[in-house]
Coordinates of C-alpha atoms in Angstrom, one line a residue:
M1 CA 3.3 -25.5 -115.6
T2 CA 1.3 -28.7 -116.0
N3 CA -1.6 -30.0 -114.1
I4 CA -1.8 -26.9 -111.9
G5 CA -5.2 -25.9 -110.6
V6 CA -6.9 -24.3 -107.6
I7 CA -10.1 -25.9 -106.2
R8 CA -12.4 -23.1 -105.0
Q9 CA -14.8 -23.7 -102.2
Q10 CA -17.6 -21.3 -101.4
A11 CA -17.8 -20.8 -97.6
P12 CA -19.9 -18.4 -95.7
P13 CA -17.9 -15.3 -94.7
E14 CA -16.6 -15.4 -91.2
R15 CA -16.9 -12.2 -89.2
V16 CA -13.7 -11.0 -87.5
P17 CA -14.1 -8.6 -84.6
L18 CA -12.5 -5.2 -84.9
R19 CA -10.5 -6.0 -81.8
T20 CA -8.8 -8.9 -83.6
W21 CA -7.9 -6.7 -86.6
I22 CA -6.4 -4.1 -84.3
G23 CA -4.1 -6.9 -82.9
V24 CA -3.2 -8.1 -86.3
L25 CA -2.4 -4.7 -87.7
A26 CA -0.4 -3.8 -84.6
S27 CA 1.8 -6.9 -85.1
M28 CA 2.3 -5.9 -88.7
L29 CA 3.5 -2.6 -87.5
G30 CA 6.2 -4.4 -85.5
A31 CA 7.3 -6.5 -88.5
F32 CA 7.5 -3.3 -90.6
M33 CA 9.7 -1.6 -88.0
A34 CA 12.0 -4.6 -87.6
V35 CA 12.5 -5.0 -91.4
L36 CA 12.9 -1.3 -91.8
D37 CA 15.7 -1.3 -89.2
I38 CA 17.7 -3.7 -91.3
Q39 CA 18.1 -1.1 -94.1
I40 CA 17.5 2.3 -92.5
T41 CA 21.0 2.7 -91.1
N42 CA 22.8 1.9 -94.4
A43 CA 22.2 5.4 -95.8
S44 CA 23.6 7.0 -92.7
L45 CA 26.4 4.6 -91.9
Q46 CA 29.2 7.0 -92.8
D47 CA 27.7 9.7 -90.5
I48 CA 27.4 7.1 -87.6
Q49 CA 31.0 6.0 -88.2
A50 CA 32.3 9.6 -88.1
S51 CA 30.3 10.4 -85.0
L52 CA 31.6 7.3 -83.1
G53 CA 35.2 7.6 -84.5
A54 CA 35.0 4.2 -86.3
T55 CA 36.7 3.1 -89.5
L56 CA 34.7 1.7 -92.4
E57 CA 35.5 -1.9 -91.5
E58 CA 34.7 -1.4 -87.8
G59 CA 31.5 0.4 -88.8
S60 CA 30.3 -2.6 -90.8
W61 CA 29.7 -4.4 -87.5
I62 CA 26.8 -1.9 -86.7
S63 CA 24.8 -3.7 -89.4
T64 CA 26.3 -7.2 -88.8
A65 CA 25.5 -7.2 -85.1
Y66 CA 21.8 -6.5 -85.8
L67 CA 21.5 -9.2 -88.5
V68 CA 23.4 -11.9 -86.5
A69 CA 21.1 -11.4 -83.5
E70 CA 18.0 -11.3 -85.7
I71 CA 18.8 -14.5 -87.6
V72 CA 19.4 -16.4 -84.4
V73 CA 16.2 -15.3 -82.6
I74 CA 13.8 -15.8 -85.6
P75 CA 13.7 -19.6 -85.4
L76 CA 13.4 -19.5 -81.6
T77 CA 10.3 -17.3 -81.7
G78 CA 7.7 -20.0 -82.3
W79 CA 8.8 -22.0 -79.3
L80 CA 9.3 -19.0 -77.0
S81 CA 5.9 -17.6 -77.9
R82 CA 4.3 -20.8 -76.7
V83 CA 6.4 -20.8 -73.5
F84 CA 5.5 -17.2 -72.4
S85 CA 2.3 -16.8 -74.5
L86 CA 2.2 -15.0 -77.8
R87 CA 0.7 -11.7 -76.4
R88 CA 3.2 -11.4 -73.4
Y89 CA 6.2 -12.4 -75.6
L90 CA 5.3 -9.8 -78.2
L91 CA 4.6 -7.0 -75.6
V92 CA 7.9 -7.5 -73.8
N93 CA 10.0 -7.6 -77.0
T94 CA 8.2 -4.6 -78.4
A95 CA 9.1 -2.6 -75.3
L96 CA 12.7 -3.9 -75.4
F97 CA 12.9 -3.0 -79.1
I98 CA 11.9 0.6 -78.3
F99 CA 14.3 0.8 -75.4
F100 CA 17.3 -0.5 -77.3
S101 CA 16.5 1.8 -80.3
I102 CA 16.8 4.7 -77.9
C103 CA 20.0 3.3 -76.5
C104 CA 21.4 3.1 -80.1
A105 CA 20.7 6.8 -80.6
W106 CA 22.5 7.5 -77.3
S107 CA 25.6 5.3 -78.0
W108 CA 28.8 7.0 -76.9
N109 CA 31.3 4.8 -78.8
L110 CA 31.4 2.0 -81.3
N111 CA 31.3 -0.8 -78.8
S112 CA 28.2 0.5 -77.1
M113 CA 26.5 0.9 -80.6
I114 CA 27.4 -2.7 -81.6
L115 CA 26.1 -4.0 -78.2
F116 CA 22.8 -2.1 -78.5
R117 CA 22.3 -3.0 -82.1
A118 CA 22.7 -6.7 -81.2
L119 CA 20.1 -6.3 -78.4
Q120 CA 17.9 -4.4 -80.8
G121 CA 18.2 -7.3 -83.3
L122 CA 17.3 -9.8 -80.6
S123 CA 14.1 -8.1 -79.8
G124 CA 13.4 -6.9 -83.4
G125 CA 13.8 -10.4 -84.8
V126 CA 10.9 -11.5 -82.6
L127 CA 8.6 -9.0 -84.3
I128 CA 8.9 -10.4 -87.8
P129 CA 7.8 -14.1 -87.4
T130 CA 5.3 -13.3 -84.6
A131 CA 3.4 -11.1 -87.1
M132 CA 2.9 -14.0 -89.4
T133 CA 2.0 -16.3 -86.4
V134 CA -0.7 -13.8 -85.3
V135 CA -2.3 -14.1 -88.8
L136 CA -2.2 -17.9 -88.8
T137 CA -3.5 -18.3 -85.3
T138 CA -6.0 -15.5 -84.8
L139 CA -7.7 -15.1 -88.3
P140 CA -10.0 -17.7 -89.9
Q141 CA -8.8 -19.2 -93.2
S142 CA -11.2 -17.0 -95.1
K143 CA -9.4 -13.9 -93.9
Q144 CA -5.8 -15.1 -93.7
S145 CA -5.0 -13.8 -97.2
V146 CA -5.9 -10.3 -96.1
G147 CA -3.6 -10.7 -93.1
L148 CA -0.8 -12.2 -95.2
A149 CA -1.1 -9.3 -97.6
A150 CA -0.5 -6.9 -94.7
F151 CA 2.5 -9.1 -93.7
G152 CA 3.8 -9.1 -97.3
F153 CA 3.5 -5.3 -97.3
S154 CA 5.9 -5.1 -94.3
A155 CA 8.3 -7.6 -95.9
V156 CA 8.7 -6.0 -99.3
F157 CA 7.8 -2.3 -98.8
A158 CA 10.0 -1.6 -95.7
P159 CA 13.3 -2.5 -97.5
S160 CA 12.3 -0.4 -100.4
I161 CA 11.9 2.8 -98.4
G162 CA 14.5 2.1 -95.7
P163 CA 17.5 3.8 -97.4
T164 CA 15.3 6.7 -98.5
L165 CA 13.9 7.3 -95.1
G166 CA 17.3 6.9 -93.4
G167 CA 18.9 9.4 -95.8
W168 CA 16.2 12.0 -95.3
L169 CA 16.2 11.7 -91.5
T170 CA 20.0 11.9 -91.4
E171 CA 20.2 15.0 -93.7
N172 CA 17.4 16.9 -92.0
F173 CA 17.6 15.8 -88.3
G174 CA 20.7 13.6 -87.7
W175 CA 21.5 9.9 -87.8
E176 CA 20.0 9.5 -84.2
Y177 CA 16.5 9.9 -85.6
N178 CA 16.9 6.6 -87.6
F179 CA 16.4 5.0 -84.1
Y180 CA 14.1 7.6 -82.5
I181 CA 11.6 6.9 -85.4
N182 CA 10.8 3.6 -83.7
V183 CA 9.3 5.2 -80.6
I184 CA 5.9 6.4 -81.8
P185 CA 5.1 3.3 -83.9
G186 CA 6.4 1.1 -81.1
A187 CA 4.0 2.8 -78.6
L188 CA 1.1 2.3 -81.0
M189 CA 2.0 -1.3 -81.4
L190 CA 2.2 -1.8 -77.6
A191 CA -1.4 -0.4 -77.3
G192 CA -2.7 -2.5 -80.2
V193 CA -1.2 -5.8 -79.1
W194 CA -2.3 -5.2 -75.5
Y195 CA -5.9 -4.5 -76.7
G196 CA -6.2 -6.8 -79.7
I197 CA -4.5 -10.1 -78.9
K198 CA -6.0 -12.4 -76.3
Q199 CA -3.9 -13.5 -73.4
E200 CA -3.3 -17.3 -73.3
R201 CA -1.9 -19.3 -70.5
P202 CA 1.9 -19.5 -70.6
Q203 CA 3.5 -23.0 -70.8
I204 CA 6.5 -22.4 -68.6
N205 CA 6.8 -26.2 -68.2
L206 CA 8.1 -26.3 -71.7
L207 CA 11.4 -24.8 -70.5
K208 CA 12.1 -28.0 -68.5
Q209 CA 11.8 -30.2 -71.6
G210 CA 13.4 -27.6 -73.8
D211 CA 15.5 -28.7 -76.8
W212 CA 18.5 -26.8 -75.3
W213 CA 21.2 -28.7 -77.2
G214 CA 19.4 -28.0 -80.5
I215 CA 19.0 -24.3 -79.6
I216 CA 22.7 -23.9 -78.7
A217 CA 23.8 -25.7 -81.9
M218 CA 21.5 -23.5 -83.9
A219 CA 22.6 -20.2 -82.3
I220 CA 26.3 -21.0 -82.7
G221 CA 25.9 -22.3 -86.3
L222 CA 23.6 -19.7 -87.6
G223 CA 25.4 -16.8 -85.9
S224 CA 28.8 -18.0 -87.3
L225 CA 27.3 -18.4 -90.8
Q226 CA 25.8 -14.9 -90.7
V227 CA 29.1 -13.3 -89.7
V228 CA 30.8 -15.2 -92.6
L229 CA 28.2 -13.9 -95.1
E230 CA 28.3 -10.4 -93.8
E231 CA 32.1 -10.0 -93.3
G232 CA 33.5 -12.5 -95.8
S233 CA 33.7 -10.1 -98.8
R234 CA 35.4 -7.4 -96.7
K235 CA 38.0 -9.8 -95.3
D236 CA 38.9 -11.6 -98.5
W237 CA 36.9 -14.7 -97.6
F238 CA 39.1 -17.7 -96.9
G239 CA 42.1 -15.5 -96.9
S240 CA 41.1 -14.5 -93.4
A241 CA 41.7 -16.9 -90.5
L242 CA 38.6 -15.6 -88.8
I243 CA 36.4 -16.4 -91.7
V244 CA 37.9 -19.9 -92.0
R245 CA 37.4 -20.7 -88.3
L246 CA 33.8 -19.4 -88.4
S247 CA 33.0 -21.4 -91.5
V248 CA 34.2 -24.6 -89.9
I249 CA 32.2 -23.8 -86.7
A250 CA 29.1 -23.0 -88.8
V251 CA 29.3 -26.3 -90.8
I252 CA 29.9 -28.4 -87.6
F253 CA 27.2 -26.8 -85.5
L254 CA 24.6 -26.6 -88.2
A255 CA 25.1 -30.3 -89.0
I256 CA 24.5 -31.0 -85.2
F257 CA 21.5 -28.8 -85.3
F258 CA 19.9 -30.6 -88.2
Y259 CA 20.6 -34.0 -86.7
I260 CA 19.1 -33.1 -83.3
E261 CA 16.0 -31.5 -84.8
L262 CA 15.3 -34.4 -87.2
T263 CA 15.7 -37.1 -84.6
R264 CA 14.2 -35.5 -81.5
K265 CA 10.6 -36.3 -80.6
Q266 CA 9.9 -32.7 -79.5
P267 CA 12.2 -30.3 -81.4
F268 CA 11.9 -26.6 -80.8
I269 CA 11.5 -26.1 -84.5
N270 CA 9.9 -28.6 -86.9
L271 CA 12.2 -29.1 -89.8
R272 CA 9.9 -31.8 -91.2
L273 CA 7.8 -29.0 -92.6
L274 CA 10.3 -28.7 -95.3
R275 CA 9.0 -32.0 -96.9
R276 CA 5.8 -30.4 -98.0
N277 CA 4.9 -27.5 -100.3
F278 CA 6.6 -25.5 -97.5
G279 CA 10.0 -26.7 -98.6
L280 CA 9.5 -25.8 -102.3
A281 CA 8.1 -22.4 -101.3
S282 CA 11.2 -21.9 -99.1
I283 CA 13.4 -22.3 -102.2
V284 CA 11.5 -19.5 -103.9
N285 CA 11.6 -17.5 -100.7
V286 CA 15.4 -17.7 -100.5
S287 CA 15.6 -16.5 -104.0
L288 CA 13.2 -13.6 -103.1
G289 CA 15.6 -12.7 -100.4
V290 CA 18.4 -12.7 -102.8
G291 CA 16.5 -10.4 -105.2
L292 CA 14.9 -8.2 -102.6
Y293 CA 17.9 -7.4 -100.5
G294 CA 20.4 -7.8 -103.3
S295 CA 18.7 -5.2 -105.4
I296 CA 18.6 -2.8 -102.5
Y297 CA 22.3 -3.3 -101.9
I298 CA 23.6 -3.1 -105.5
L299 CA 21.5 -0.4 -107.0
P300 CA 22.3 2.3 -104.4
L301 CA 26.0 1.3 -104.7
Y302 CA 25.8 2.0 -108.5
L303 CA 24.0 5.3 -108.0
A304 CA 26.4 6.5 -105.4
Q305 CA 29.6 5.3 -107.1
I306 CA 28.9 6.0 -110.8
Q307 CA 26.2 8.8 -110.7
K308 CA 27.4 10.4 -107.5
Y309 CA 23.9 10.5 -106.2
N310 CA 23.3 11.5 -102.5
A311 CA 21.0 9.6 -100.2
L312 CA 17.9 11.6 -101.2
Q313 CA 18.5 11.2 -104.9
I314 CA 19.0 7.4 -104.4
G315 CA 15.8 7.4 -102.5
E316 CA 14.0 9.0 -105.5
V317 CA 15.0 6.0 -107.6
L318 CA 14.2 3.3 -105.0
I319 CA 10.8 4.8 -104.1
W320 CA 9.6 3.7 -107.6
A321 CA 9.8 0.2 -106.3
G322 CA 8.0 1.1 -103.1
I323 CA 5.1 3.4 -103.7
P324 CA 3.4 1.3 -106.4
Q325 CA 3.2 -1.6 -103.9
L326 CA 0.9 0.5 -101.7
F327 CA -1.7 0.2 -104.4
I328 CA -0.9 -3.3 -105.6
I329 CA -0.8 -5.3 -102.3
P330 CA -4.4 -4.5 -101.3
L331 CA -5.6 -6.1 -104.6
I332 CA -3.7 -9.4 -104.0
P333 CA -6.4 -11.1 -101.8
K334 CA -9.0 -10.5 -104.5
L335 CA -6.7 -11.7 -107.2
M336 CA -6.1 -14.8 -105.3
Q337 CA -9.8 -15.7 -105.4
R338 CA -9.8 -15.4 -109.2
I339 CA -6.3 -16.5 -110.4
D340 CA -4.3 -19.7 -109.7
V341 CA -2.1 -18.7 -106.8
R342 CA 0.8 -20.6 -108.3
L343 CA 0.4 -18.8 -111.5
M344 CA 0.6 -15.5 -109.6
V345 CA 3.9 -16.6 -108.0
A346 CA 5.2 -17.6 -111.4
V347 CA 4.2 -14.2 -112.9
G348 CA 5.7 -12.4 -109.9
V349 CA 9.1 -14.2 -110.2
T350 CA 9.1 -13.5 -114.0
L351 CA 8.4 -9.8 -113.5
F352 CA 11.0 -9.5 -110.8
S353 CA 13.7 -11.2 -112.9
I354 CA 12.7 -9.0 -115.9
S355 CA 13.3 -5.9 -113.8
A356 CA 16.8 -7.2 -113.0
F357 CA 17.5 -7.9 -116.6
M358 CA 16.3 -4.4 -117.5
N359 CA 19.1 -3.1 -115.2
S360 CA 21.7 -5.3 -116.7
G361 CA 22.3 -3.0 -119.7
M362 CA 23.2 0.1 -117.8
T363 CA 25.8 2.7 -119.0
N364 CA 27.6 5.4 -117.1
E365 CA 24.7 7.7 -118.0
T366 CA 21.9 5.5 -116.6
G367 CA 20.0 7.5 -113.9
L368 CA 16.5 8.1 -112.5
D369 CA 14.8 8.5 -115.9
Q370 CA 16.1 5.2 -117.2
L371 CA 15.8 3.2 -113.9
R372 CA 12.2 4.3 -113.1
W373 CA 10.6 1.7 -115.3
S374 CA 12.7 -1.3 -114.1
Q375 CA 11.8 -0.2 -110.5
F376 CA 8.1 -0.1 -111.5
V377 CA 8.2 -3.6 -113.0
R378 CA 9.9 -4.8 -109.8
A379 CA 7.1 -3.2 -107.7
M380 CA 4.6 -5.2 -109.8
G381 CA 6.4 -8.5 -109.3
Q382 CA 7.3 -8.5 -105.6
P383 CA 3.7 -8.5 -104.1
L384 CA 2.7 -11.3 -106.6
I385 CA 5.4 -13.5 -105.1
M386 CA 5.3 -12.6 -101.4
V387 CA 1.6 -12.9 -100.5
P388 CA 0.6 -16.0 -102.6
L389 CA 3.9 -17.8 -101.8
T390 CA 3.3 -17.3 -98.0
S391 CA -0.3 -18.6 -98.4
I392 CA 0.9 -21.7 -100.3
A393 CA 3.7 -22.4 -97.8
T394 CA 1.3 -22.2 -94.8
A395 CA -1.6 -24.0 -96.4
G396 CA -3.1 -26.7 -94.2
L397 CA -0.7 -26.1 -91.3
S398 CA -2.2 -26.7 -87.8
P399 CA -2.0 -23.8 -85.2
K400 CA 0.7 -25.8 -83.4
E401 CA 2.9 -25.7 -86.5
A402 CA 2.3 -22.0 -87.2
G403 CA 5.2 -20.9 -85.0
S404 CA 7.8 -23.2 -86.6
A405 CA 6.5 -22.4 -90.0
S406 CA 6.7 -18.6 -89.4
G407 CA 10.2 -18.9 -88.0
L408 CA 11.6 -21.1 -90.8
F409 CA 9.9 -19.1 -93.6
N410 CA 11.2 -15.7 -92.4
M411 CA 14.6 -17.1 -91.6
M412 CA 14.9 -18.4 -95.2
R413 CA 14.1 -15.0 -96.7
N414 CA 16.6 -13.2 -94.4
M415 CA 19.3 -15.9 -95.1
G416 CA 18.6 -15.5 -98.8
G417 CA 19.2 -11.8 -98.4
S418 CA 22.5 -12.4 -96.6
I419 CA 23.7 -14.9 -99.2
G420 CA 22.7 -12.5 -102.0
I421 CA 24.5 -9.5 -100.6
A422 CA 27.6 -11.6 -99.9
S423 CA 27.6 -13.1 -103.4
L424 CA 27.0 -9.8 -105.1
A425 CA 29.8 -8.0 -103.1
T426 CA 32.3 -10.7 -104.2
L427 CA 30.9 -10.8 -107.7
L428 CA 31.2 -7.0 -108.1
T429 CA 34.9 -7.1 -107.0
N430 CA 35.9 -10.0 -109.2
R431 CA 34.0 -8.8 -112.3
E432 CA 35.4 -5.3 -112.0
Q433 CA 38.9 -6.7 -112.0
F434 CA 38.1 -8.9 -115.0
H435 CA 36.6 -6.1 -117.0
S436 CA 39.3 -3.7 -116.0
N437 CA 42.0 -6.1 -117.2
R438 CA 40.1 -6.8 -120.5
L439 CA 39.6 -3.1 -121.2
S440 CA 43.2 -2.3 -120.3
D441 CA 44.5 -4.8 -122.8
G442 CA 42.8 -2.8 -125.6
I443 CA 44.5 0.4 -124.5
S444 CA 48.1 1.0 -125.3
L445 CA 50.3 4.1 -125.5
Y446 CA 51.3 2.7 -128.9
N447 CA 47.8 2.5 -130.2
P448 CA 47.1 5.4 -132.5
E449 CA 43.5 5.8 -131.3
T450 CA 44.7 5.9 -127.7
Q451 CA 47.5 8.4 -128.5
Q452 CA 45.0 10.6 -130.4
R453 CA 42.7 10.6 -127.3
I454 CA 45.6 11.4 -125.0
D455 CA 46.6 14.3 -127.3
Q456 CA 43.0 15.7 -127.3
M457 CA 42.7 15.5 -123.5
T458 CA 46.2 17.0 -123.1
Q459 CA 45.2 20.0 -125.3
Y460 CA 42.1 20.3 -123.1
F461 CA 44.0 20.4 -119.8
M462 CA 46.6 22.8 -121.3
S463 CA 43.7 25.1 -122.3
R464 CA 42.7 25.1 -118.6
G465 CA 46.2 26.4 -117.6
A466 CA 48.3 23.2 -117.1
D467 CA 51.8 22.9 -118.5
L468 CA 52.5 20.2 -121.1
S469 CA 53.9 17.6 -118.6
T470 CA 51.1 18.1 -116.1
A471 CA 48.4 18.0 -118.8
Q472 CA 49.8 14.7 -120.2
N473 CA 49.7 13.1 -116.7
Q474 CA 46.1 14.4 -116.2
A475 CA 45.1 13.0 -119.6
I476 CA 46.5 9.5 -118.8
A477 CA 44.9 9.6 -115.3
S478 CA 41.5 10.6 -116.8
I479 CA 41.7 7.6 -119.3
S480 CA 42.5 5.3 -116.4
N481 CA 39.5 6.6 -114.4
I482 CA 37.3 6.1 -117.5
V483 CA 38.5 2.5 -117.8
R484 CA 37.8 1.8 -114.1
R485 CA 34.4 3.5 -114.3
E486 CA 33.4 1.4 -117.3
A487 CA 34.7 -1.7 -115.7
F488 CA 32.5 -1.0 -112.6
V489 CA 29.4 -0.4 -114.8
M490 CA 29.9 -3.7 -116.5
A491 CA 30.4 -5.4 -113.2
F492 CA 27.1 -3.9 -111.9
N493 CA 25.4 -5.2 -115.0
D494 CA 26.8 -8.7 -114.2
C495 CA 25.3 -8.4 -110.7
F496 CA 21.9 -7.7 -112.0
Y497 CA 22.2 -10.7 -114.4
F498 CA 23.0 -12.8 -111.3
I499 CA 19.9 -11.6 -109.6
G500 CA 17.7 -12.2 -112.6
I501 CA 19.1 -15.8 -113.2
A502 CA 18.7 -16.7 -109.5
L503 CA 15.1 -15.7 -109.6
L504 CA 14.3 -17.6 -112.8
L505 CA 16.0 -20.7 -111.5
S506 CA 14.0 -20.7 -108.3
G507 CA 10.9 -20.6 -110.5
I508 CA 11.5 -24.3 -111.3
A509 CA 10.3 -25.1 -107.8
I510 CA 6.9 -23.7 -108.7
L511 CA 6.3 -26.5 -111.2
F512 CA 6.3 -29.0 -108.3
F513 CA 3.9 -27.2 -106.0
K514 CA 1.0 -29.5 -105.0
K515 CA -2.6 -28.6 -105.6
V516 CA -4.2 -26.4 -103.0
K517 CA -7.7 -25.4 -102.2
L518 CA -9.0 -21.9 -102.0
I519 CA -11.4 -21.1 -99.1
G520 CA -12.7 -17.6 -99.2
G521 CA -9.5 -16.1 -100.4
A522 CA -7.1 -18.3 -98.3
V523 CA -5.4 -21.4 -99.5
A524 CA -5.5 -24.7 -97.7
H525 CA -4.8 -28.3 -98.4

């Protein structure tokens, strides 16, 4: 990194009333719940499918419905919070999120579950960007780093504990409690937002001059793209007519959306923000989404498939990437006062990529003891990216731009997660086939070493009571299973290589960040 520096300005500390902090923390609780609900059902998806009588493919729409609705509503949040006022918009959507969470627990069949999950995603998607907007609009610059640290906690800690918490609740109480768990925090959030966030005058007149064509184009385009990313690997990508049609729709409507937003005088979301540091930070943010959600997707899959871990055992591994962040994130605002914030992001990206590369040398015996350290390194890196990166991206933005910035920034990270999971699912399948074919080429019944191994295993199965013919078939089947297992392990390693390289490549954008000023711990232009 060349010519990178941070100009520090000493400013008198600004006192923030306790009431304001209560409002900020309440909004963070909402963001935490919404992000948690992306992951919490993954550990209990099989139980939900069995309860509702759904197949594996049908059950995938339980997660897809939530993500599609969420990705569509996130960019709209900045504009709608101005229309109805931030406080009222947040209160209504929090109440709806609690209500639809209860409805999900009460679902009587698959269709009702998918409907309620979509409605839960529509209300939950509001809670993520509004938390960031609350920080940018209610806290002075000198305190924004503290608020953004709390926001970073919700963004990186919630996905780490989601599968663990979901598995524990399912095994001890039932899958319905993955949704009931939102009720008490939701009630606390309602009280905190009602008390801590000031009521502003709604601007209902904005509805008359609303950018409706842009909104419609965005909703159709982003919704179609999200379905393609979520369902593509399950439906063999462009071998599916549905995926082809949705891909075409996504390209057409997203192109229309970009044209409208870049040419309209009053767009509902300001895409011109992408020309600043914000655009470069968004590149790193997409990569953070790839690493954050990709790791949480691929590692549990390895542990379940290769190590045969249950949900609680998987949680024991993942928690090593979660718990350390509880102690690291509170230190970030102080570190931002002493260390170049761009250097912090660079170190964070490097640590996160190193953790991925540490997982790229797994064997069929790699378990908790071996993965603990890579998870710890990841826990060190994620907060160093999230909090300083958000500060750099939002530096110098006016309060009017806060809503658009929050919507865009959070959409980028979620979209990065969807791209990462889709890419990893496809990569895992393709690389498993590649390694399986390569390993199979080295195994032949005419190979003396292979024949010797078959004879040894045949003797073993015969000693267990099988006749000669059955023992030989069992020996050959065992070798086939070993080949497939090793092929999968190598494919999982390739997936972690992909995550590590994606993170490192995004680090190039850090070199081009412009200088920023540091005011009492918060960055600004």
